[in-house]
Every structure is written in C-alpha cells, then in structure tokens.
Amino acid sequence: MSLNELDDEVAALLGDADQRYTSSRRRLISALQAGGGPLTITQIVATDSSLPQSTVYRNLTILEEAGVVTRIVTSDDFARYELAEKLTGHHHHLICTACGDVLDFSLDVGIEATLDSALAIAAAAAGFTADSHRLDLLGTCRNCVEA
Amino acid sequence: MSLNELDDEVAALLGDADQRYTSSRRRLISALQAGGGPLTITQIVATDSSLPQSTVYRNLTILEEAGVVTRIVTSDDFARYELAEKLTGHHHHLICTACGDVLDFSLDVGIEATLDSALAIAAAAAGFTADSHRLDLLGTCRNCVEA
DNA sequence: TCGTAAATGATACTGATTCTCACTACTGTT
DNA sequence: AACAGTAGTGAGAATCAGTATCATTTACGA
Ligand SMILES: [Mn+2]
Ligand SMILES: [Mn+2]
Ligand SMILES: [Zn+2]
Ligand SMILES: [Zn+2]
C-alpha cells in the first residue's frame, strides 16, 4: 500500500468512526509507518517530539477503535502499536525477551490455511467464536544474540 | 500428571532454584491446579482468601523464575498465571475479548510439527533465536455469546 | 536449643496509562 | 468575515496493577 493509499484508507476508517484526520493523527500514522514494526509510546515520542504524550495516548486509543492501529501487548511493561492488519496485511511477531523489541514476519499462505482450519475445529469444540489468531515467536533477536 | 507427581516436580524445580516449597507456595500451586486455566491475582485470592496479595505477587514471581508457572499477558490490564507447560504439556489459549477469560486448547501434533518447521524457517531468515511459540485465538467465549 | 537465613504480610511506593478541563482549532452558517 | 457549536489539544492530576520495604515470624541446620 502506497503512502497515498494508506492515507486515504486511514481517512476513510476515521470517517466511518466519526473522527477527524487531524495533524496529530497524521503524524502518528507517519511515525508508525516509518517505524516498520510495533512501537512503544516512548519510541513514537522520540520519533516525533512535537507529539505530546497525552495526545499520543488519546489518539492511539481512538485510532485503535477506528480499526486503524492495533495495540500489541508483550511481556514487558510497555504497550506497542502498529498499523492494523487491514492496512499492512496479516503477519506475526518475533518478540525478543531480552530487549523487548518486536519484529514482523509472515508465514506461507498454505501454512496459514492449515492453521486456520485446525483453529476453527478447536474453537468449535470449545463453543468459542473466533475473530482472529495471534502467533508470536519468543526468543532473542539478532542484536541481543551478538551482544 | 497426578497431584503427587505435580507436587514432586514442583518441589524439584524449586529445589533447583534454591527455593523452599512453603505452604503459601503449595496453596498457590493448588489454586492454579484447581483453576484449570490461567488465573488473575484477584481470582487466586478469591479462591484461597488465606493468601495475602503481596505474598501471591512475590511467590508467583519466584515460581515463574523457577519455571513452575508461566505469566500470561492478554489485552486487559491483569496478568494471569498458569502452571508451566513443563508440567501441563504444550497448549494454546482461547482469549475472550469480552470478559477477558482464558481457556486452554491443544492442537494436533501434526499441525504443531508443521508449524514448528515453518516458524524455524522464518526465525532463521530474521536471524532470530526462537525459544517457544505462542498461539492464541481471540474471540468470544460461550458465556459471552449467550449473554 | 540456638543462630542464621528465608519467608511473610501489612504498608508505602512506582510508573504506565487514563482522566480532567481550560483552551484552541475546525466546520458549517449567516 | 464574524459567529456558534463542536471536536481536539495538552499540561497536569489521578488511577491502580505491580513492586519494594521492613519489622516480624518461620524454617533449617549445627
Ligand atoms: Mn497468522
Ligand atoms: Mn493455558
Ligand atoms: Zn533483542
Ligand atoms: Zn467471555
């Protein structure tokens, strides 16, 4: 998705949620796009210091409700945000248990299909209505292995 | 794993970590065993009100370091704990986004094997050293669908 | 039994996140 | 262009799950 297409899609999603696409929100989207992976609030503010922390928190919540971003919870104390899969495509995360960093990766569509049908069976057996799956790999990133 | 075997295994793991298997810790293990799925601190204290909150927090941290329990992070504000996979076997979680409850489920070993090899390839491509994977299904539990 | 170290639990503290509210910016109307 | 009404902003206060403290109690080994 190009920058302009992304912008249009975000504008449409915010419109559907009766929210404006303000300049703070544009800067947030821009920071997330540039980050290339889930970012903490601290990382976002470091990327664009014109964004006050309270505005970042508030707008990320609004963007999440509008389906524009996704909140990622790992095991450290900081939430992370990334552009929603609707905008970037379905993918998964490599979570470094040493430094907390999160990297994206994707699986072959065949594997995803196999997985989805196995999950559908498991969900049905438990009377659970599944919306999505979340698959993370926990371990140590390249930087932390070298260090 | 029977209750006695569980007890022996927990004792061994705590011993390896130079920790005692005290009565508070026995009560915690018992509550987690009875819970049958990941429990919040509130749920644990509700199950066994003789356990003070500070003791629960401290001992869950110690039990986690000893490899006896696992801390589960979902999307709500409460951490959950369950017996480690070493004791219960590898499995996954159905996470209800309405009420926050977490249920266990397992996948066919064939699917797990397929998944593991796909994940190994993805990890290698990113220079990531993987320890384990975490696969959750997000959706609505039976109770919340009916309600 | 005694000395030492570990565990306990009531309480105070920390810090990421959320809330508040006076102020500013936007949008549509006359 | 001025105005009214509404949405967004941002500095600071409040919240609260989780952690640290420390005086007291308990357990282990000599
Ligand atoms: Mn997937
Ligand atoms: Mn489980
Ligand atoms: Zn790392
Ligand atoms: Zn539920």
GROMACS .gro file of C-alpha atoms (C1' of nucleotides) and ligand atoms in nm:
model
  358
    1MET     CA    1   0.000   0.000   0.000
    2SER     CA    2   0.148   0.334  -0.106
    3LEU     CA    3   0.163   0.632   0.124
    4ASN     CA    4  -0.131   0.796  -0.050
    5GLU     CA    5  -0.341   0.483  -0.045
    6LEU     CA    6  -0.263   0.440   0.323
    7ASP     CA    7  -0.363   0.797   0.388
    8ASP     CA    8  -0.691   0.751   0.201
    9GLU     CA    9  -0.771   0.431   0.383
   10VAL     CA   10  -0.699   0.587   0.723
   11ALA     CA   11  -0.916   0.885   0.633
   12ALA     CA   12  -1.200   0.650   0.535
   13LEU     CA   13  -1.172   0.446   0.855
   14LEU     CA   14  -1.169   0.758   1.070
   15GLY     CA   15  -1.465   0.895   0.878
   16ASP     CA   16  -1.661   0.576   0.942
   17ALA     CA   17  -1.590   0.625   1.311
   18ASP     CA   18  -1.696   0.993   1.302
   19GLN     CA   19  -1.345   1.105   1.376
   20ARG     CA   20  -1.135   1.369   1.204
   21TYR     CA   21  -0.799   1.305   1.048
   22THR     CA   22  -0.613   1.577   1.235
   23SER     CA   23  -0.249   1.669   1.203
   24SER     CA   24  -0.159   1.490   1.528
   25ARG     CA   25  -0.316   1.177   1.389
   26ARG     CA   26  -0.135   1.218   1.059
   27ARG     CA   27   0.195   1.250   1.241
   28LEU     CA   28   0.115   0.938   1.442
   29ILE     CA   29   0.038   0.735   1.129
   30SER     CA   30   0.354   0.866   0.975
   31ALA     CA   31   0.564   0.761   1.274
   32LEU     CA   32   0.409   0.414   1.276
   33GLN     CA   33   0.465   0.378   0.901
   34ALA     CA   34   0.828   0.483   0.938
   35GLY     CA   35   0.882   0.255   1.237
   36GLY     CA   36   0.827  -0.053   1.027
   37GLY     CA   37   0.711  -0.253   1.330
   38PRO     CA   38   0.528  -0.212   1.658
   39LEU     CA   39   0.643   0.097   1.851
   40THR     CA   40   0.615   0.195   2.215
   41ILE     CA   41   0.479   0.535   2.317
   42THR     CA   42   0.833   0.636   2.410
   43GLN     CA   43   0.960   0.538   2.067
   44ILE     CA   44   0.681   0.734   1.899
   45VAL     CA   45   0.752   1.047   2.101
   46ALA     CA   46   1.123   1.007   2.029
   47THR     CA   47   1.047   0.981   1.657
   48ASP     CA   48   0.835   1.296   1.657
   49SER     CA   49   0.893   1.513   1.960
   50SER     CA   50   0.622   1.757   1.854
   51LEU     CA   51   0.371   1.497   1.978
   52PRO     CA   52   0.280   1.539   2.345
   53GLN     CA   53   0.248   1.213   2.535
   54SER     CA   54  -0.114   1.269   2.635
   55THR     CA   55  -0.210   1.329   2.274
   56VAL     CA   56  -0.030   1.014   2.165
   57TYR     CA   57  -0.212   0.802   2.422
   58ARG     CA   58  -0.551   0.950   2.345
   59ASN     CA   59  -0.519   0.930   1.970
   60LEU     CA   60  -0.380   0.579   1.965
   61THR     CA   61  -0.689   0.471   2.156
   62ILE     CA   62  -0.911   0.646   1.903
   63LEU     CA   63  -0.718   0.504   1.610
   64GLU     CA   64  -0.747   0.159   1.760
   65GLU     CA   65  -1.124   0.195   1.800
   66ALA     CA   66  -1.144   0.304   1.439
   67GLY     CA   67  -0.952  -0.007   1.330
   68VAL     CA   68  -0.651   0.188   1.207
   69VAL     CA   69  -0.393   0.064   1.454
   70THR     CA   70  -0.351  -0.241   1.674
   71ARG     CA   71  -0.228  -0.249   2.029
   72ILE     CA   72   0.032  -0.517   2.091
   73VAL     CA   73   0.096  -0.647   2.440
   74THR     CA   74   0.416  -0.837   2.505
   75SER     CA   75   0.563  -0.925   2.844
   76ASP     CA   76   0.740  -0.605   2.925
   77ASP     CA   77   0.564  -0.306   3.076
   78PHE     CA   78   0.510  -0.110   2.756
   79ALA     CA   79   0.229  -0.145   2.509
   80ARG     CA   80   0.322  -0.121   2.142
   81TYR     CA   81   0.119  -0.004   1.844
   82GLU     CA   82   0.134  -0.084   1.476
   83LEU     CA   83  -0.082  -0.020   1.171
   84ALA     CA   84  -0.373  -0.264   1.164
   85GLU     CA   85  -0.351  -0.578   0.950
   86LYS     CA   86  -0.631  -0.436   0.737
   87LEU     CA   87  -0.368  -0.187   0.617
   88THR     CA   88  -0.049  -0.389   0.625
   89GLY     CA   89  -0.164  -0.748   0.574
   90HIS     CA   90  -0.176  -1.042   0.810
   91HIS     CA   91   0.154  -1.120   0.980
   92HIS     CA   92   0.314  -1.234   1.305
   93HIS     CA   93   0.574  -1.121   1.556
   94LEU     CA   94   0.918  -1.215   1.672
   95ILE     CA   95   0.938  -1.091   2.030
   96CYS     CA   96   1.282  -1.053   2.184
   97THR     CA   97   1.265  -1.147   2.551
   98ALA     CA   98   1.598  -0.972   2.613
   99CYS     CA   99   1.537  -0.621   2.477
  100GLY     CA  100   1.161  -0.624   2.419
  101ASP     CA  101   1.181  -0.538   2.052
  102VAL     CA  102   0.919  -0.676   1.816
  103LEU     CA  103   0.979  -0.767   1.453
  104ASP     CA  104   0.726  -0.866   1.190
  105PHE     CA  105   0.728  -1.187   0.989
  106SER     CA  106   0.486  -1.373   0.765
  107LEU     CA  107   0.403  -1.734   0.705
  108ASP     CA  108   0.335  -1.910   0.380
  109VAL     CA  109  -0.034  -1.890   0.286
  110GLY     CA  110  -0.059  -2.269   0.284
  111ILE     CA  111   0.053  -2.287   0.645
  112GLU     CA  112  -0.191  -2.013   0.738
  113ALA     CA  113  -0.475  -2.204   0.575
  114THR     CA  114  -0.384  -2.528   0.752
  115LEU     CA  115  -0.362  -2.343   1.078
  116ASP     CA  116  -0.692  -2.163   1.030
  117SER     CA  117  -0.883  -2.485   0.973
  118ALA     CA  118  -0.723  -2.652   1.275
  119LEU     CA  119  -0.809  -2.348   1.484
  120ALA     CA  120  -1.166  -2.343   1.357
  121ILE     CA  121  -1.210  -2.701   1.475
  122ALA     CA  122  -1.061  -2.627   1.817
  123ALA     CA  123  -1.277  -2.317   1.858
  124ALA     CA  124  -1.593  -2.502   1.765
  125ALA     CA  125  -1.514  -2.778   2.015
  126ALA     CA  126  -1.497  -2.518   2.293
  127GLY     CA  127  -1.805  -2.323   2.184
  128PHE     CA  128  -1.576  -2.029   2.115
  129THR     CA  129  -1.644  -1.774   1.841
  130ALA     CA  130  -1.305  -1.685   1.696
  131ASP     CA  131  -1.228  -1.349   1.542
  132SER     CA  132  -0.857  -1.379   1.473
  133HIS     CA  133  -0.545  -1.559   1.573
  134ARG     CA  134  -0.221  -1.429   1.716
  135LEU     CA  135   0.101  -1.620   1.670
  136ASP     CA  136   0.426  -1.496   1.820
  137LEU     CA  137   0.772  -1.642   1.837
  138LEU     CA  138   0.955  -1.572   2.164
  139GLY     CA  139   1.332  -1.567   2.174
  140THR     CA  140   1.635  -1.349   2.122
  141CYS     CA  141   1.685  -1.105   1.838
  142ARG     CA  142   1.999  -1.077   1.628
  143ASN     CA  143   2.129  -0.773   1.819
  144CYS     CA  144   2.086  -0.937   2.158
  145VAL     CA  145   2.247  -1.263   2.048
  146GLU     CA  146   2.553  -1.073   1.929
  147ALA     CA  147   2.576  -0.861   2.242
  148MET     CA  148   0.029  -3.570   3.585
  149SER     CA  149  -0.118  -3.675   3.919
  150LEU     CA  150  -0.136  -3.444   4.215
  151ASN     CA  151   0.156  -3.619   4.381
  152GLU     CA  152   0.368  -3.617   4.069
  153LEU     CA  153   0.292  -3.248   4.024
  154ASP     CA  154   0.392  -3.183   4.381
  155ASP     CA  155   0.719  -3.373   4.338
  156GLU     CA  156   0.802  -3.192   4.018
  157VAL     CA  157   0.732  -2.852   4.171
  158ALA     CA  158   0.948  -2.944   4.471
  159ALA     CA  159   1.231  -3.044   4.238
  160LEU     CA  160   1.208  -2.724   4.032
  161LEU     CA  161   1.205  -2.508   4.345
  162GLY     CA  162   1.500  -2.704   4.484
  163ASP     CA  163   1.696  -2.642   4.165
  164ALA     CA  164   1.628  -2.272   4.212
  165ASP     CA  165   1.733  -2.282   4.581
  166GLN     CA  166   1.384  -2.203   4.692
  167ARG     CA  167   1.172  -2.369   4.956
  168TYR     CA  168   0.834  -2.525   4.888
  169THR     CA  169   0.648  -2.336   5.158
  170SER     CA  170   0.284  -2.366   5.250
  171SER     CA  171   0.197  -2.041   5.070
  172ARG     CA  172   0.354  -2.180   4.758
  173ARG     CA  173   0.170  -2.509   4.799
  174ARG     CA  174  -0.157  -2.324   4.829
  175LEU     CA  175  -0.074  -2.126   4.516
  176ILE     CA  176   0.001  -2.438   4.315
  177SER     CA  177  -0.318  -2.589   4.443
  178ALA     CA  178  -0.523  -2.288   4.338
  179LEU     CA  179  -0.368  -2.290   3.991
  180GLN     CA  180  -0.427  -2.663   3.958
  181ALA     CA  181  -0.790  -2.622   4.061
  182GLY     CA  182  -0.840  -2.322   3.832
  183GLY     CA  183  -0.784  -2.533   3.524
  184GLY     CA  184  -0.667  -2.233   3.324
  185PRO     CA  185  -0.478  -1.908   3.365
  186LEU     CA  186  -0.593  -1.711   3.671
  187THR     CA  187  -0.560  -1.346   3.767
  188ILE     CA  188  -0.427  -1.245   4.108
  189THR     CA  189  -0.778  -1.147   4.204
  190GLN     CA  190  -0.909  -1.489   4.107
  191ILE     CA  191  -0.636  -1.660   4.306
  192VAL     CA  192  -0.706  -1.456   4.618
  193ALA     CA  193  -1.078  -1.524   4.574
  194THR     CA  194  -1.007  -1.897   4.551
  195ASP     CA  195  -0.796  -1.900   4.867
  196SER     CA  196  -0.851  -1.597   5.083
  197SER     CA  197  -0.583  -1.705   5.329
  198LEU     CA  198  -0.329  -1.586   5.072
  199PRO     CA  199  -0.235  -1.219   5.114
  200GLN     CA  200  -0.198  -1.030   4.790
  201SER     CA  201   0.166  -0.936   4.847
  202THR     CA  202   0.255  -1.298   4.909
  203VAL     CA  203   0.077  -1.402   4.592
  204TYR     CA  204   0.263  -1.148   4.380
  205ARG     CA  205   0.601  -1.230   4.533
  206ASN     CA  206   0.564  -1.604   4.511
  207LEU     CA  207   0.427  -1.607   4.159
  208THR     CA  208   0.740  -1.420   4.052
  209ILE     CA  209   0.957  -1.675   4.229
  210LEU     CA  210   0.761  -1.967   4.086
  211GLU     CA  211   0.794  -1.817   3.742
  212GLU     CA  212   1.172  -1.780   3.779
  213ALA     CA  213   1.186  -2.143   3.891
  214GLY     CA  214   0.996  -2.249   3.580
  215VAL     CA  215   0.691  -2.370   3.772
  216VAL     CA  216   0.438  -2.120   3.644
  217THR     CA  217   0.401  -1.901   3.338
  218ARG     CA  218   0.282  -1.545   3.328
  219ILE     CA  219   0.023  -1.485   3.058
  220VAL     CA  220  -0.040  -1.140   2.919
  221THR     CA  221  -0.360  -1.080   2.727
  222SER     CA  222  -0.503  -0.741   2.636
  223ASP     CA  223  -0.676  -0.647   2.954
  224ASP     CA  224  -0.496  -0.493   3.250
  225PHE     CA  225  -0.446  -0.809   3.452
  226ALA     CA  226  -0.169  -1.062   3.424
  227ARG     CA  227  -0.268  -1.426   3.452
  228TYR     CA  228  -0.070  -1.725   3.572
  229GLU     CA  229  -0.090  -2.093   3.494
  230LEU     CA  230   0.124  -2.400   3.561
  231ALA     CA  231   0.417  -2.411   3.320
  232GLU     CA  232   0.394  -2.625   3.006
  233LYS     CA  233   0.670  -2.841   3.150
  234LEU     CA  234   0.405  -2.958   3.398
  235THR     CA  235   0.086  -2.947   3.194
  236GLY     CA  236   0.203  -3.001   2.838
  237HIS     CA  237   0.216  -2.764   2.544
  238HIS     CA  238  -0.111  -2.594   2.463
  239HIS     CA  239  -0.269  -2.270   2.346
  240HIS     CA  240  -0.529  -2.019   2.459
  241LEU     CA  241  -0.873  -1.902   2.364
  242ILE     CA  242  -0.891  -1.543   2.485
  243CYS     CA  243  -1.236  -1.387   2.523
  244THR     CA  244  -1.216  -1.021   2.427
  245ALA     CA  245  -1.548  -0.957   2.601
  246CYS     CA  246  -1.486  -1.089   2.953
  247GLY     CA  247  -1.110  -1.149   2.947
  248ASP     CA  248  -1.133  -1.516   3.036
  249VAL     CA  249  -0.873  -1.754   2.901
  250LEU     CA  250  -0.936  -2.118   2.811
  251ASP     CA  251  -0.684  -2.384   2.715
  252PHE     CA  252  -0.687  -2.585   2.396
  253SER     CA  253  -0.444  -2.809   2.212
  254LEU     CA  254  -0.363  -2.871   1.850
  255ASP     CA  255  -0.297  -3.197   1.676
  256VAL     CA  256   0.073  -3.290   1.699
  257GLY     CA  257   0.097  -3.297   1.320
  258ILE     CA  258  -0.014  -2.935   1.298
  259GLU     CA  259   0.229  -2.838   1.572
  260ALA     CA  260   0.513  -3.003   1.383
  261THR     CA  261   0.422  -2.830   1.058
  262LEU     CA  262   0.401  -2.502   1.241
  263ASP     CA  263   0.732  -2.551   1.420
  264SER     CA  264   0.921  -2.610   1.100
  265ALA     CA  265   0.762  -2.310   0.930
  266LEU     CA  266   0.849  -2.098   1.232
  267ALA     CA  267   1.207  -2.225   1.238
  268ILE     CA  268   1.249  -2.111   0.878
  269ALA     CA  269   1.100  -1.769   0.949
  270ALA     CA  270   1.318  -1.724   1.259
  271ALA     CA  271   1.634  -1.820   1.074
  272ALA     CA  272   1.555  -1.573   0.797
  273ALA     CA  273   1.540  -1.293   1.054
  274GLY     CA  274   1.848  -1.402   1.250
  275PHE     CA  275   1.619  -1.467   1.543
  276THR     CA  276   1.687  -1.740   1.802
  277ALA     CA  277   1.347  -1.883   1.891
  278ASP     CA  278   1.270  -2.035   2.230
  279SER     CA  279   0.899  -2.103   2.201
  280HIS     CA  280   0.587  -2.002   2.021
  281ARG     CA  281   0.264  -1.861   2.149
  282LEU     CA  282  -0.058  -1.908   1.959
  283ASP     CA  283  -0.383  -1.756   2.080
  284LEU     CA  284  -0.729  -1.740   1.938
  285LEU     CA  285  -0.910  -1.413   2.005
  286GLY     CA  286  -1.286  -1.401   2.010
  287THR     CA  287  -1.589  -1.450   2.229
  288CYS     CA  288  -1.639  -1.731   2.475
  289ARG     CA  289  -1.954  -1.941   2.504
  290ASN     CA  290  -2.081  -1.746   2.807
  291CYS     CA  291  -2.039  -1.410   2.643
  292VAL     CA  292  -2.201  -1.520   2.317
  293GLU     CA  293  -2.507  -1.638   2.508
  294ALA     CA  294  -2.525  -1.323   2.718
  295DT     C1'  295   1.846  -2.525   7.177
  296DC     C1'  296   2.035  -2.170   6.914
  297DG     C1'  297   2.194  -1.883   6.538
  298DT     C1'  298   2.122  -1.768   6.081
  299DA     C1'  299   1.880  -1.703   5.676
  300DA     C1'  300   1.445  -1.719   5.429
  301DA     C1'  301   0.963  -1.613   5.407
  302DT     C1'  302   0.575  -1.347   5.534
  303DG     C1'  303   0.240  -0.969   5.502
  304DA     C1'  304   0.096  -0.503   5.604
  305DT     C1'  305   0.207  -0.096   5.402
  306DA     C1'  306   0.429   0.257   5.112
  307DC     C1'  307   0.586   0.349   4.667
  308DT     C1'  308   0.638   0.344   4.143
  309DG     C1'  309   0.520   0.431   3.688
  310DA     C1'  310   0.244   0.333   3.261
  311DT     C1'  311  -0.186   0.470   3.143
  312DT     C1'  312  -0.614   0.733   3.194
  313DC     C1'  313  -0.872   1.132   3.324
  314DT     C1'  314  -0.968   1.635   3.365
  315DC     C1'  315  -1.057   2.071   3.197
  316DA     C1'  316  -0.937   2.524   3.026
  317DC     C1'  317  -0.804   2.641   2.592
  318DT     C1'  318  -0.753   2.612   2.077
  319DA     C1'  319  -0.883   2.470   1.605
  320DC     C1'  320  -1.201   2.325   1.295
  321DT     C1'  321  -1.664   2.327   1.034
  322DG     C1'  322  -2.057   2.498   0.870
  323DT     C1'  323  -2.391   2.906   0.880
  324DT     C1'  324  -2.545   3.362   0.823
  325DA     C1'  325  -1.577   3.780   0.753
  326DA     C1'  326  -1.768   3.712   1.216
  327DC     C1'  327  -2.019   3.369   1.490
  328DA     C1'  328  -2.179   2.950   1.722
  329DG     C1'  329  -2.122   2.492   1.807
  330DT     C1'  330  -1.841   2.104   1.833
  331DA     C1'  331  -1.410   1.833   1.833
  332DG     C1'  332  -0.929   1.815   1.951
  333DT     C1'  333  -0.538   1.951   2.233
  334DG     C1'  334  -0.202   1.914   2.609
  335DA     C1'  335  -0.025   2.004   3.078
  336DG     C1'  336  -0.101   1.820   3.485
  337DA     C1'  337  -0.362   1.526   3.832
  338DA     C1'  338  -0.544   1.084   3.935
  339DT     C1'  339  -0.563   0.580   3.900
  340DC     C1'  340  -0.418   0.131   4.015
  341DA     C1'  341  -0.158  -0.315   3.889
  342DG     C1'  342   0.251  -0.427   4.028
  343DT     C1'  343   0.694  -0.376   4.317
  344DA     C1'  344   0.976  -0.256   4.713
  345DT     C1'  345   1.032  -0.213   5.211
  346DC     C1'  346   1.095  -0.383   5.655
  347DA     C1'  347   0.963  -0.547   6.111
  348DT     C1'  348   0.810  -0.988   6.243
  349DT     C1'  349   0.762  -1.486   6.204
  350DT     C1'  350   0.904  -1.931   6.047
  351DA     C1'  351   1.212  -2.289   5.897
  352DC     C1'  352   1.653  -2.521   5.850
  353DG     C1'  353   2.094  -2.694   6.008
  354DA     C1'  354   2.463  -2.724   6.354
  355MN      MN  355  -0.124  -1.584   1.117
  356MN      MN  356  -0.306  -2.242   2.932
  357ZN      ZN  357   1.665  -0.811   2.147
  358ZN      ZN  358  -1.613  -1.419   2.767
   0.00000   0.00000   0.00000
